[in-house]
Coordinates of N, CA, C and O in Angstrom, one line a residue:
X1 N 88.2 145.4 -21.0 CA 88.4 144.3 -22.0 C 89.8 144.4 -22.6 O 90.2 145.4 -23.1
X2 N 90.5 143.3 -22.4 CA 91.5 143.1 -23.2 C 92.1 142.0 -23.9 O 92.0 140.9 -23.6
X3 N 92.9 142.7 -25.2 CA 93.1 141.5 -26.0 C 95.1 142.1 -26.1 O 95.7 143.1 -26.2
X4 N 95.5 140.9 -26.1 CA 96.8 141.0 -26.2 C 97.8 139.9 -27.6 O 97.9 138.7 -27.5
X5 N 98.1 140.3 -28.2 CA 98.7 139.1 -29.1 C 100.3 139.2 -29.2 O 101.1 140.1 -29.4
X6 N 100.7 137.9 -28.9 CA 102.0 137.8 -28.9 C 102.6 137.3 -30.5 O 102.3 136.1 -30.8
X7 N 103.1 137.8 -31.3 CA 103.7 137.5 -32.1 C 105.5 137.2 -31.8 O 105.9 137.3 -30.7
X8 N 106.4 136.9 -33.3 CA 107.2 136.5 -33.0 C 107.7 134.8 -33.9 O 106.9 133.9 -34.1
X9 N 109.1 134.9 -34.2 CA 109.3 133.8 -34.9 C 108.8 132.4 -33.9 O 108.3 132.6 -32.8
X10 N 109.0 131.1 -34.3 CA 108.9 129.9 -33.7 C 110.1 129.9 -32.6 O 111.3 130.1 -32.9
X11 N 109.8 129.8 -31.5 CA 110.9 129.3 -30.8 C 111.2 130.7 -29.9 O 111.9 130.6 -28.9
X12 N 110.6 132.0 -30.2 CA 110.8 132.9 -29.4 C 110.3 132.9 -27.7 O 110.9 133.5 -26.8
X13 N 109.0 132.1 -27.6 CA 109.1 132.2 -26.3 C 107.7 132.6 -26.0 O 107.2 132.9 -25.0
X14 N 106.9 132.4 -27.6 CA 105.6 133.3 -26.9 C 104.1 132.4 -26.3 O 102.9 132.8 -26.0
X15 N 104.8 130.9 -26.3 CA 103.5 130.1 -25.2 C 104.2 130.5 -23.9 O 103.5 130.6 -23.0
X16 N 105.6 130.6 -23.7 CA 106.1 130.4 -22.2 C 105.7 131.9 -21.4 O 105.3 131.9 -20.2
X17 N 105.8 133.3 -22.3 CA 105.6 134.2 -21.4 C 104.0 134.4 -21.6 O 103.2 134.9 -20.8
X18 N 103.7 133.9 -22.8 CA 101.8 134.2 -22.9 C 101.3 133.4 -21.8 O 100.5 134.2 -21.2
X19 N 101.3 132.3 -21.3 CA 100.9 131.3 -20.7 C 101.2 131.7 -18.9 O 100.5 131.2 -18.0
X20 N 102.5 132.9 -18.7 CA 102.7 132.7 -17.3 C 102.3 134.4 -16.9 O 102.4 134.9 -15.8
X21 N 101.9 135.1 -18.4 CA 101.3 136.2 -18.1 C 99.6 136.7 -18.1 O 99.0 137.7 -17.9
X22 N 99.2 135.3 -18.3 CA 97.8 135.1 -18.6 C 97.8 134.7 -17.4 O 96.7 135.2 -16.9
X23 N 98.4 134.2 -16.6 CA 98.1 133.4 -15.1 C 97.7 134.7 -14.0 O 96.7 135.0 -13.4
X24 N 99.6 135.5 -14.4 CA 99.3 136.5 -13.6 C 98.5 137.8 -13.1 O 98.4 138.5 -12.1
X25 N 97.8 137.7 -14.7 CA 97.1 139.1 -14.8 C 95.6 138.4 -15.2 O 95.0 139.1 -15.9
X26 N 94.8 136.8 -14.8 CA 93.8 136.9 -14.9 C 93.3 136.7 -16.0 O 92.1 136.8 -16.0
X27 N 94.1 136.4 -17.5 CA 93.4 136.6 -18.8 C 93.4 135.1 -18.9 O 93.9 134.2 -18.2
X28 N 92.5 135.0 -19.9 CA 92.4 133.4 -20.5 C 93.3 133.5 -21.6 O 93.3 134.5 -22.3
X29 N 94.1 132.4 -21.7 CA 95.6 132.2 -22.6 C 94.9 131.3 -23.8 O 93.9 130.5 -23.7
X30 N 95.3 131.4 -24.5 CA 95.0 130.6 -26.0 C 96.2 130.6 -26.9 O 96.6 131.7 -27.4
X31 N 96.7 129.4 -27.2 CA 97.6 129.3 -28.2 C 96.8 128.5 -29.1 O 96.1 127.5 -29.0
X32 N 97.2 129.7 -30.5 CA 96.4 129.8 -31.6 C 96.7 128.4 -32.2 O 96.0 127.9 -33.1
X33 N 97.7 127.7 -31.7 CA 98.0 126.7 -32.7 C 97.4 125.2 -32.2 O 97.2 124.2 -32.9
X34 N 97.1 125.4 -30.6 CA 96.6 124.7 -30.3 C 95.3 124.6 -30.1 O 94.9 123.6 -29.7
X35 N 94.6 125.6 -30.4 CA 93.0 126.2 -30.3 C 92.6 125.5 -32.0 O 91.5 124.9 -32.2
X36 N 93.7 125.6 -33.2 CA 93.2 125.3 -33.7 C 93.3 123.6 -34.1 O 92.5 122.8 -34.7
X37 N 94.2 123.4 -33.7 CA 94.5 121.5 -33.5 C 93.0 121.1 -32.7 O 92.3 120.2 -33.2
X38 N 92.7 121.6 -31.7 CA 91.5 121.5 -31.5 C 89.9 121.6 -32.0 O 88.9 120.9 -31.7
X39 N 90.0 122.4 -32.6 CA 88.9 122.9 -33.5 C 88.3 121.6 -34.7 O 87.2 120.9 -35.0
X40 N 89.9 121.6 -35.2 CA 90.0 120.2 -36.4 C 90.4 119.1 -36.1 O 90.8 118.2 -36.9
X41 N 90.4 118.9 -34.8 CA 91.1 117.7 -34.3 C 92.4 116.8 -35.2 O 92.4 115.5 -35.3
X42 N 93.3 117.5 -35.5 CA 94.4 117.5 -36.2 C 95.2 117.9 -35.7 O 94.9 118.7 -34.8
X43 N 96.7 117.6 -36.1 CA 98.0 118.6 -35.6 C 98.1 119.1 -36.4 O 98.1 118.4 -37.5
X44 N 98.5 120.6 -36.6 CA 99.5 121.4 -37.2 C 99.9 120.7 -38.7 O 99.6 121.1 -39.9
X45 N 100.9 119.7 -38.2 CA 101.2 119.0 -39.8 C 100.6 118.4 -40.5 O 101.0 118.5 -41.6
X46 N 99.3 117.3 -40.3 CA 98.0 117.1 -40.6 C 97.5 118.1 -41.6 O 97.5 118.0 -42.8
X47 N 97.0 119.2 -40.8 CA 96.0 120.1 -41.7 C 97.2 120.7 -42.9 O 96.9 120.9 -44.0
X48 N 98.7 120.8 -42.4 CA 99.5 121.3 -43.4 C 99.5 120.4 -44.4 O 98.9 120.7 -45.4
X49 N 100.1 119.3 -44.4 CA 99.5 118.2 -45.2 C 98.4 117.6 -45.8 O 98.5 117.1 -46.9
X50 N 97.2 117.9 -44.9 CA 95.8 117.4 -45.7 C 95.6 118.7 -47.0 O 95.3 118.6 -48.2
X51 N 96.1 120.1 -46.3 CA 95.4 121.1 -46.7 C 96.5 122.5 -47.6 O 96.0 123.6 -48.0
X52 N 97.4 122.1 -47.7 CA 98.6 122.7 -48.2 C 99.0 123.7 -47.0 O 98.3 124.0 -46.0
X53 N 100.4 124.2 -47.4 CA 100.1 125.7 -46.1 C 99.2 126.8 -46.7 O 98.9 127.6 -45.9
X54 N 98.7 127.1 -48.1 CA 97.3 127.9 -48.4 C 96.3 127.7 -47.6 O 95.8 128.7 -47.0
X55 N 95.9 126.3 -47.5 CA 94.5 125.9 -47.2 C 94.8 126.1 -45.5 O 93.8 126.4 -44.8
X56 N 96.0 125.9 -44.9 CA 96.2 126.1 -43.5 C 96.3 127.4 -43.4 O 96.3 127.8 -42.2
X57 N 96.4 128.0 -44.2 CA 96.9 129.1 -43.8 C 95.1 130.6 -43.4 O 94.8 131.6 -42.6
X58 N 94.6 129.8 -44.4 CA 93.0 129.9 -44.1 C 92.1 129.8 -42.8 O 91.5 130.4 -41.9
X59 N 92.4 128.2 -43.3 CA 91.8 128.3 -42.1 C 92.6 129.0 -40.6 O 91.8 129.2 -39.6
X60 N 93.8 129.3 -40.6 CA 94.7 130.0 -39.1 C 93.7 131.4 -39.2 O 93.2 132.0 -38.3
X61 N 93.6 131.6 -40.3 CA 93.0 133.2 -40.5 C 91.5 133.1 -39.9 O 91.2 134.1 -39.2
X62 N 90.5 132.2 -40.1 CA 89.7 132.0 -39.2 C 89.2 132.3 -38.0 O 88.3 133.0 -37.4
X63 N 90.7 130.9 -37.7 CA 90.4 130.8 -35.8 C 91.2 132.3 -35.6 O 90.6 132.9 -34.7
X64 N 92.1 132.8 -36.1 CA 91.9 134.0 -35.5 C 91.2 135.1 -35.1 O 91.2 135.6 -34.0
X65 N 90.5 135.4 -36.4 CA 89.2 136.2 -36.2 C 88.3 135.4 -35.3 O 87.6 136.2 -34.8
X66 N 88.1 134.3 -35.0 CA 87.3 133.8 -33.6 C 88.2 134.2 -32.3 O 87.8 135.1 -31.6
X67 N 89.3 133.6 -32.0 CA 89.6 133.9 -30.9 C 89.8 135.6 -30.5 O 90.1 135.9 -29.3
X68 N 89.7 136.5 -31.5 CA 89.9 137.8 -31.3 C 88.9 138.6 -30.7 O 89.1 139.7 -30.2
X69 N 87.2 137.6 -31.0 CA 86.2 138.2 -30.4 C 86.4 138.2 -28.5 O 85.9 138.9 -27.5
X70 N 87.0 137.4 -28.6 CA 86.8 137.1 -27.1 C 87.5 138.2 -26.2 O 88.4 138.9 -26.6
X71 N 87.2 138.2 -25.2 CA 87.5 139.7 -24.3 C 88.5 138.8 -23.2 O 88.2 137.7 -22.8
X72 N 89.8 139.7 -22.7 CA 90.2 139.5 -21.5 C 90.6 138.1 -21.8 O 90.1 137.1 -21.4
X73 N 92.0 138.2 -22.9 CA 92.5 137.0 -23.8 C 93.9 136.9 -24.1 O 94.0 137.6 -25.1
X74 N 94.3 136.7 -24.0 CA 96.3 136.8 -24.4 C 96.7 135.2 -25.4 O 96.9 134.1 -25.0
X75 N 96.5 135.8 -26.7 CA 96.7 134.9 -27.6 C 98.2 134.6 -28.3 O 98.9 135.4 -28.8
X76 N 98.5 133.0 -28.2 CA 99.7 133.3 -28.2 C 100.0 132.6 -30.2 O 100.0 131.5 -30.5
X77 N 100.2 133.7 -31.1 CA 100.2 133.4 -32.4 C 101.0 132.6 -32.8 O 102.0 132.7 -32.1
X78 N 101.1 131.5 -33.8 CA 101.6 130.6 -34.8 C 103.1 131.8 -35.3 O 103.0 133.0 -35.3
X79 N 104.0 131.3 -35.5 CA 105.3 132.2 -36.5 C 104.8 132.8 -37.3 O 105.3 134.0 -37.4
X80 N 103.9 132.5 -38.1 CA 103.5 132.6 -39.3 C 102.5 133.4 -39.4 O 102.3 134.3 -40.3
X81 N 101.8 133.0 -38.4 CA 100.6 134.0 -38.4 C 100.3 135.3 -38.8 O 99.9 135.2 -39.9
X82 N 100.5 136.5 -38.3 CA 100.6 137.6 -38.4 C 101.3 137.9 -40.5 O 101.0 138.9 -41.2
X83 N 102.1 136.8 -40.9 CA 102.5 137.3 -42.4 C 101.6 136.9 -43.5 O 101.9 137.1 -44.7
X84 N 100.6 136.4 -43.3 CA 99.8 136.4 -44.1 C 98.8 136.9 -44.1 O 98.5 137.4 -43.1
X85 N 97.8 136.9 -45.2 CA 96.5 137.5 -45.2 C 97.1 139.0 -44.7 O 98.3 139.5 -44.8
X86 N 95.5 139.8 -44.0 CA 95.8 141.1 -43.2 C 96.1 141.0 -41.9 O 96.2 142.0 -41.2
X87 N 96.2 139.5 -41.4 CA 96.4 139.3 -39.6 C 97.2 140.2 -38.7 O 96.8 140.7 -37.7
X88 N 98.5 140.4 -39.4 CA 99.2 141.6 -38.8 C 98.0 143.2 -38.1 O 98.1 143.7 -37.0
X89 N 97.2 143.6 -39.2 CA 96.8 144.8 -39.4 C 95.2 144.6 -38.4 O 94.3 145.3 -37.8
X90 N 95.5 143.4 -38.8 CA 93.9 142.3 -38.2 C 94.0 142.9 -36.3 O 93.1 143.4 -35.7
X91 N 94.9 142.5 -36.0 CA 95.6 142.4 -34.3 C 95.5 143.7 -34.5 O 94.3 144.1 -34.4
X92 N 96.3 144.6 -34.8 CA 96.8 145.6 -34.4 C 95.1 146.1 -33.9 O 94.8 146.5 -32.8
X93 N 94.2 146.0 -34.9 CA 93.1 146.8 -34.9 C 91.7 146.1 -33.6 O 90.6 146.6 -33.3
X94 N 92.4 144.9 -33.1 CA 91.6 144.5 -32.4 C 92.5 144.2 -30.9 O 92.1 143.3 -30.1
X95 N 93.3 144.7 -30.6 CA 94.3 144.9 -29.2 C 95.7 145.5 -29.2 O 96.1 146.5 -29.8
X96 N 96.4 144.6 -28.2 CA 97.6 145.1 -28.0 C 98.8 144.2 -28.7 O 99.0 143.2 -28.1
X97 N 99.4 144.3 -29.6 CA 100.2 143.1 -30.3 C 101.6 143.6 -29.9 O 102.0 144.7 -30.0
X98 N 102.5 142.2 -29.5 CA 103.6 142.4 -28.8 C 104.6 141.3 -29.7 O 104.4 140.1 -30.0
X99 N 105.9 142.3 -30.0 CA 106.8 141.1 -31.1 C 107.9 140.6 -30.3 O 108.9 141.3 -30.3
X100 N 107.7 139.6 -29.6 CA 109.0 138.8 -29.0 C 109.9 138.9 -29.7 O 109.6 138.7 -30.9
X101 N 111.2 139.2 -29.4 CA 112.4 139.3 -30.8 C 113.2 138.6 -29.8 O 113.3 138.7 -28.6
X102 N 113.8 137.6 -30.8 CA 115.1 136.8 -29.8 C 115.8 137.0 -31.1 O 115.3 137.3 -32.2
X103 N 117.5 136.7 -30.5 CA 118.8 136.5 -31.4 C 118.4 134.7 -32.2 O 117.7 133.7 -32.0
X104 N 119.1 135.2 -33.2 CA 119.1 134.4 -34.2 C 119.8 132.7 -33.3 O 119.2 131.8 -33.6
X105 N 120.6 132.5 -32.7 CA 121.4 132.3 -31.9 C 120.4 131.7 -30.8 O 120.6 130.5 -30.3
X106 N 119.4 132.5 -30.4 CA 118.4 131.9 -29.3 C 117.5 131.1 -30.4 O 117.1 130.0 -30.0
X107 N 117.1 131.5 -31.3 CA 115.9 130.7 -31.9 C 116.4 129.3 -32.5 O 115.7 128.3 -32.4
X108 N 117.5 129.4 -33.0 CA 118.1 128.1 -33.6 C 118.5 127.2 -32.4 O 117.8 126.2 -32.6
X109 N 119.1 127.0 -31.5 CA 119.3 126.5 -30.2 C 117.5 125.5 -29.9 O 117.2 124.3 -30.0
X110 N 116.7 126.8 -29.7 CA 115.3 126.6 -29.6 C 114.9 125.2 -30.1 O 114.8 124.0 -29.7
X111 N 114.6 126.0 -31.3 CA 114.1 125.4 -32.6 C 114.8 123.8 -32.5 O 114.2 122.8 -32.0
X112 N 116.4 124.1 -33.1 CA 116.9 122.5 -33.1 C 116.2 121.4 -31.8 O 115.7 120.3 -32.0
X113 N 116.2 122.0 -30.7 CA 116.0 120.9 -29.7 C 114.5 120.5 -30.0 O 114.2 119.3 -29.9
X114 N 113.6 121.2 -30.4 CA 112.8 120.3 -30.7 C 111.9 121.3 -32.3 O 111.2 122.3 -32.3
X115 N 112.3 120.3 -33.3 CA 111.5 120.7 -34.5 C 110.2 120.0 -34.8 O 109.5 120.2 -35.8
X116 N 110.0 119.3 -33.7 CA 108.7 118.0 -34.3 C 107.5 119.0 -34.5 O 106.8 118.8 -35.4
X117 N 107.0 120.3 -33.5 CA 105.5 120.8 -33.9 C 105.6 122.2 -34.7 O 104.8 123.1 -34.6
X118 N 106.9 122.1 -35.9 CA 107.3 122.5 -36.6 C 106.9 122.0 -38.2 O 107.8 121.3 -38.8
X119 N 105.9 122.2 -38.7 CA 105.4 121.5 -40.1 C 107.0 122.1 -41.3 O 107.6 121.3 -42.0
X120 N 107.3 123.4 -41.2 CA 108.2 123.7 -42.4 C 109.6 123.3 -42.2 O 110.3 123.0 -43.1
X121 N 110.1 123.1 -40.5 CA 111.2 122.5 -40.4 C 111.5 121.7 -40.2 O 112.6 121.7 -39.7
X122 N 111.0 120.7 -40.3 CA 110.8 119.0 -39.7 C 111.8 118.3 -41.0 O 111.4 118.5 -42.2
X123 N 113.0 117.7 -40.8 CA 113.4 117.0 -41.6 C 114.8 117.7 -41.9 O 115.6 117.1 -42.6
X124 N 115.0 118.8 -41.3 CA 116.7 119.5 -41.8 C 117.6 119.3 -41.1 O 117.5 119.4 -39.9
X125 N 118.6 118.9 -41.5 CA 119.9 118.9 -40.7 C 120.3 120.7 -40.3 O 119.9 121.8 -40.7
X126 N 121.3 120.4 -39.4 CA 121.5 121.8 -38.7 C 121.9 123.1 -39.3 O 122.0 124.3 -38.9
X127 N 122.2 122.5 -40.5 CA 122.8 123.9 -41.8 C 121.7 124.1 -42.3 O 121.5 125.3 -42.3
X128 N 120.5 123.6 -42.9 CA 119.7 123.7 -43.7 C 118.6 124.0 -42.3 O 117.6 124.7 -42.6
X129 N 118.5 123.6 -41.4 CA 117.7 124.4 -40.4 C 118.2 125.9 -39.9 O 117.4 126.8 -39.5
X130 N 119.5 126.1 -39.9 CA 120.0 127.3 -39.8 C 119.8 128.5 -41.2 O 119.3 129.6 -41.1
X131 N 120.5 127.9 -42.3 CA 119.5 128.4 -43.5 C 118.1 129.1 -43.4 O 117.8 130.3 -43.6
X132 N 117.5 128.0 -43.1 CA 116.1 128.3 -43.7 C 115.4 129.7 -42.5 O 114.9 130.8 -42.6
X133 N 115.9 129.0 -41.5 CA 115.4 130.4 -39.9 C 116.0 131.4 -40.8 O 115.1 131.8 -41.5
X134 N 117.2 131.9 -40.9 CA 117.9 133.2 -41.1 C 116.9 134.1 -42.1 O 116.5 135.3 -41.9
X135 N 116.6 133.1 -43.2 CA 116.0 133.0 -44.6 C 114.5 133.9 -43.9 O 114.3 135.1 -43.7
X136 N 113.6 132.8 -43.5 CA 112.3 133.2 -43.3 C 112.2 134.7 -42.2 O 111.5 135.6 -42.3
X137 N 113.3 134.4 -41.0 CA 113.0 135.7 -40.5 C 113.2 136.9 -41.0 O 112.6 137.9 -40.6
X138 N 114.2 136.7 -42.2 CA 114.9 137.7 -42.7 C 113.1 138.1 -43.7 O 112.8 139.2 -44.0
X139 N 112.5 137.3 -43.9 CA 111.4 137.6 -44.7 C 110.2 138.4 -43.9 O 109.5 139.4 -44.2
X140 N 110.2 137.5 -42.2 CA 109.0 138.1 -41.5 C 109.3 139.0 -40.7 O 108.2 139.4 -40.3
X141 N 110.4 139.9 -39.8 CA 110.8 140.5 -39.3 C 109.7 141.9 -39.3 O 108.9 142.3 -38.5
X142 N 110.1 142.3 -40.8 CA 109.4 143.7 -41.5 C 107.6 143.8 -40.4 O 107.1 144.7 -39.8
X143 N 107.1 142.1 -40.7 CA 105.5 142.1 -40.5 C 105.5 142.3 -38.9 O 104.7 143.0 -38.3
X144 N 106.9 141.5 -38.0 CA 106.7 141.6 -36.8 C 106.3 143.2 -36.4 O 105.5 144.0 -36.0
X145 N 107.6 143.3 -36.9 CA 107.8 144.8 -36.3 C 107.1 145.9 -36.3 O 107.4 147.0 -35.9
X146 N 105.9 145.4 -36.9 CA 104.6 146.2 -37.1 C 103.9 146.2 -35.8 O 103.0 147.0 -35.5
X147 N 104.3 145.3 -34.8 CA 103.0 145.2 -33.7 C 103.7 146.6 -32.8 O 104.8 146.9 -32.9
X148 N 102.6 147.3 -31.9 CA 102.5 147.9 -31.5 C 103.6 147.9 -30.2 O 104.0 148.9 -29.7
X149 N 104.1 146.7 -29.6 CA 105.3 146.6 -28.5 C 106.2 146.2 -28.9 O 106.1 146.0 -30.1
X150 N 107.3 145.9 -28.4 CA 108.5 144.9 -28.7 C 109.3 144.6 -27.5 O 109.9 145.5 -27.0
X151 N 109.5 143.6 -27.1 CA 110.4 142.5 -26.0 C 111.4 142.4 -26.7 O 111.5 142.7 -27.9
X152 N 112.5 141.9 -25.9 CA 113.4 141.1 -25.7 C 112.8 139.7 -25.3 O 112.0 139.5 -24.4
X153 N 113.3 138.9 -26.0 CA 112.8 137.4 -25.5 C 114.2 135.7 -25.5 O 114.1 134.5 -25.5
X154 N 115.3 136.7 -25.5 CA 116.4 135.9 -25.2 C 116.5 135.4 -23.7 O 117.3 134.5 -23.5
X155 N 115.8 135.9 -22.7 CA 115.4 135.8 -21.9 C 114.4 135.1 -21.2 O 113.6 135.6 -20.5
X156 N 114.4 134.1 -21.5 CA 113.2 132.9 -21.0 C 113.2 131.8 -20.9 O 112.4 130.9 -21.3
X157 N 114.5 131.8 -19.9 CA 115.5 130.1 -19.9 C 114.6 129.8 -18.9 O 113.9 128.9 -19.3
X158 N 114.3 130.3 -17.5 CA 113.6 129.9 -16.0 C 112.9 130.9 -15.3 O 112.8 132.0 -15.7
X159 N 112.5 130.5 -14.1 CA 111.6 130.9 -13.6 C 112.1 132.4 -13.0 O 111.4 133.1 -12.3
X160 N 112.8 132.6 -13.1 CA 112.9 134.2 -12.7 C 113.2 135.2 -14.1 O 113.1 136.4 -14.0
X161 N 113.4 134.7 -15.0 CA 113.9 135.6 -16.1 C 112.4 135.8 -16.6 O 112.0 136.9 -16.8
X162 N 111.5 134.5 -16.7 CA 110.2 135.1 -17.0 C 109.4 135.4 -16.4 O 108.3 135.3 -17.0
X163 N 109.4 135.8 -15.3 CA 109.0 136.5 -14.3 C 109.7 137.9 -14.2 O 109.1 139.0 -13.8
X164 N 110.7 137.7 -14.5 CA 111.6 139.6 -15.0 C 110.7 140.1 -16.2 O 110.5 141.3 -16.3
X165 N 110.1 139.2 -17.0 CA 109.9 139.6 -18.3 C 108.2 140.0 -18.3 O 107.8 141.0 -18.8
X166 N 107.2 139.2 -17.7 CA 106.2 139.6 -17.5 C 105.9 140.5 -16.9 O 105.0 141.3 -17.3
X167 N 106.9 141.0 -15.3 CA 106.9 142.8 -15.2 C 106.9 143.9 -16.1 O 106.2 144.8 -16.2
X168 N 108.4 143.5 -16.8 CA 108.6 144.2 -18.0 C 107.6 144.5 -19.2 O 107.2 145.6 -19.7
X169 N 107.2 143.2 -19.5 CA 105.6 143.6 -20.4 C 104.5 144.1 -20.1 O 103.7 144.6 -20.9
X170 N 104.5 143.9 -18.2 CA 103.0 144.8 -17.7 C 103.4 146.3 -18.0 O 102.7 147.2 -18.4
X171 N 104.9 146.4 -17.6 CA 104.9 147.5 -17.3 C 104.6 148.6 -19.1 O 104.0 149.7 -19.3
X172 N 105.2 147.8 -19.8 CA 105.1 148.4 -21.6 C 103.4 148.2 -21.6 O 102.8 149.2 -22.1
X173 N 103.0 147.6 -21.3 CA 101.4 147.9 -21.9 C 100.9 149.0 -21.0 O 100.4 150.0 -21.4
X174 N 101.1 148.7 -20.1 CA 100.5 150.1 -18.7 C 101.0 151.4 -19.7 O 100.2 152.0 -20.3
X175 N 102.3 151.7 -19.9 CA 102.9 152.7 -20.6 C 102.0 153.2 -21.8 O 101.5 154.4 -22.0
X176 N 101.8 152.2 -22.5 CA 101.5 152.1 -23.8 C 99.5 152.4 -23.4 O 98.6 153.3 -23.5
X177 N 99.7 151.8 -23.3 CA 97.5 152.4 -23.0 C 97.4 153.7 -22.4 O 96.6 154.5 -22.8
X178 N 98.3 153.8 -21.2 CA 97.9 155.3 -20.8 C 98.7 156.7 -21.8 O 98.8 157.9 -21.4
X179 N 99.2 156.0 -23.0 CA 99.7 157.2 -23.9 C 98.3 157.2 -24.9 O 98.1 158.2 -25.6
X180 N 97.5 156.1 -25.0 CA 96.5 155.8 -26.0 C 95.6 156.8 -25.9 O 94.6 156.7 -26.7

């Protein structure tokens, strides 16, 4: 049985390597953000909007403890996820949690090109989107760095770099369980 969670700011990369490492190794992939757009049949900015980011932030805490039951799973978490509530401590205690870290430099690039399924950055011009990233990672960094792995994820322009990178991650979890 396994459960793997990818954390990591917005824009790091963790539907692109969750998505082509769930393929490879067999797991069922779930992006938390769209598991739960489904659940409420809403987007992201909807429930942020209907429901404040408290009331979203609830309910994220939820579907997570649902999707965590599930066995043989590679979940790919919201930015946010992991800094609220106990979700951080939540993961750690129910798999393997992995913190994509990209340069400030890669997330902003990211991010700018497309902010639309971004509820907190939707609306900034490029200083005040650069602002606010520096700002909040500088706030969630601490929570990432709690997960039990860590990537490089400046690395996930095309098909061979993320494919360099899902070796690299089998190979850190293989490492990592057989020290467990």
């Amino acid at each position: 049985m396994k459960r793997i969670f990818l954390v990591g700011y917005s824009g790091a990369g963790k539907t692109t390597l969750g998505r082509a490492f769930a393929r490879q190794y067999g797991l069922s992939f779930i992006d938390l953000d769209w598991y739960i757009e489904q659940r409420f049949h809403k987007t992201i900015a909807q429930l942020f909007n209907d429901r404040g980011e408290a009331g979203f932030r609830e309910a994220e805490k939820r579907m997570l403890h649902e999707v965590a039951e599930f066995e043989d799973v590679l979940v790919s978490c919201g930015g946010g996820t992991p800094c609220f509530s106990d979700n951080m401590d939540y993961m750690n205690s129910m798999g393997i949690t992995v913190f994509l870290d990209s340069s400030f430099d890669t997330l902003f690039r990211r991010i700018k090109l497309d902010r639309s399924g971004r509820p907190l950055l939707q609306g900034m011009d490029d200083a005040g989107l650069a602002e606010a990233i520096k700002e909040s990672l500088g706030q969630r960094r601490p929570v990432y760095e709690k997960a039990k792995l860590k990537i490089d994820s400046d690395y996930l322009e095309n098909k061979k770099q993320i494919s360099d990178c899902v070796l690299k991650l089998e190979n850190m979890i293989l490492n990592y369980t057989i020290k467990q």
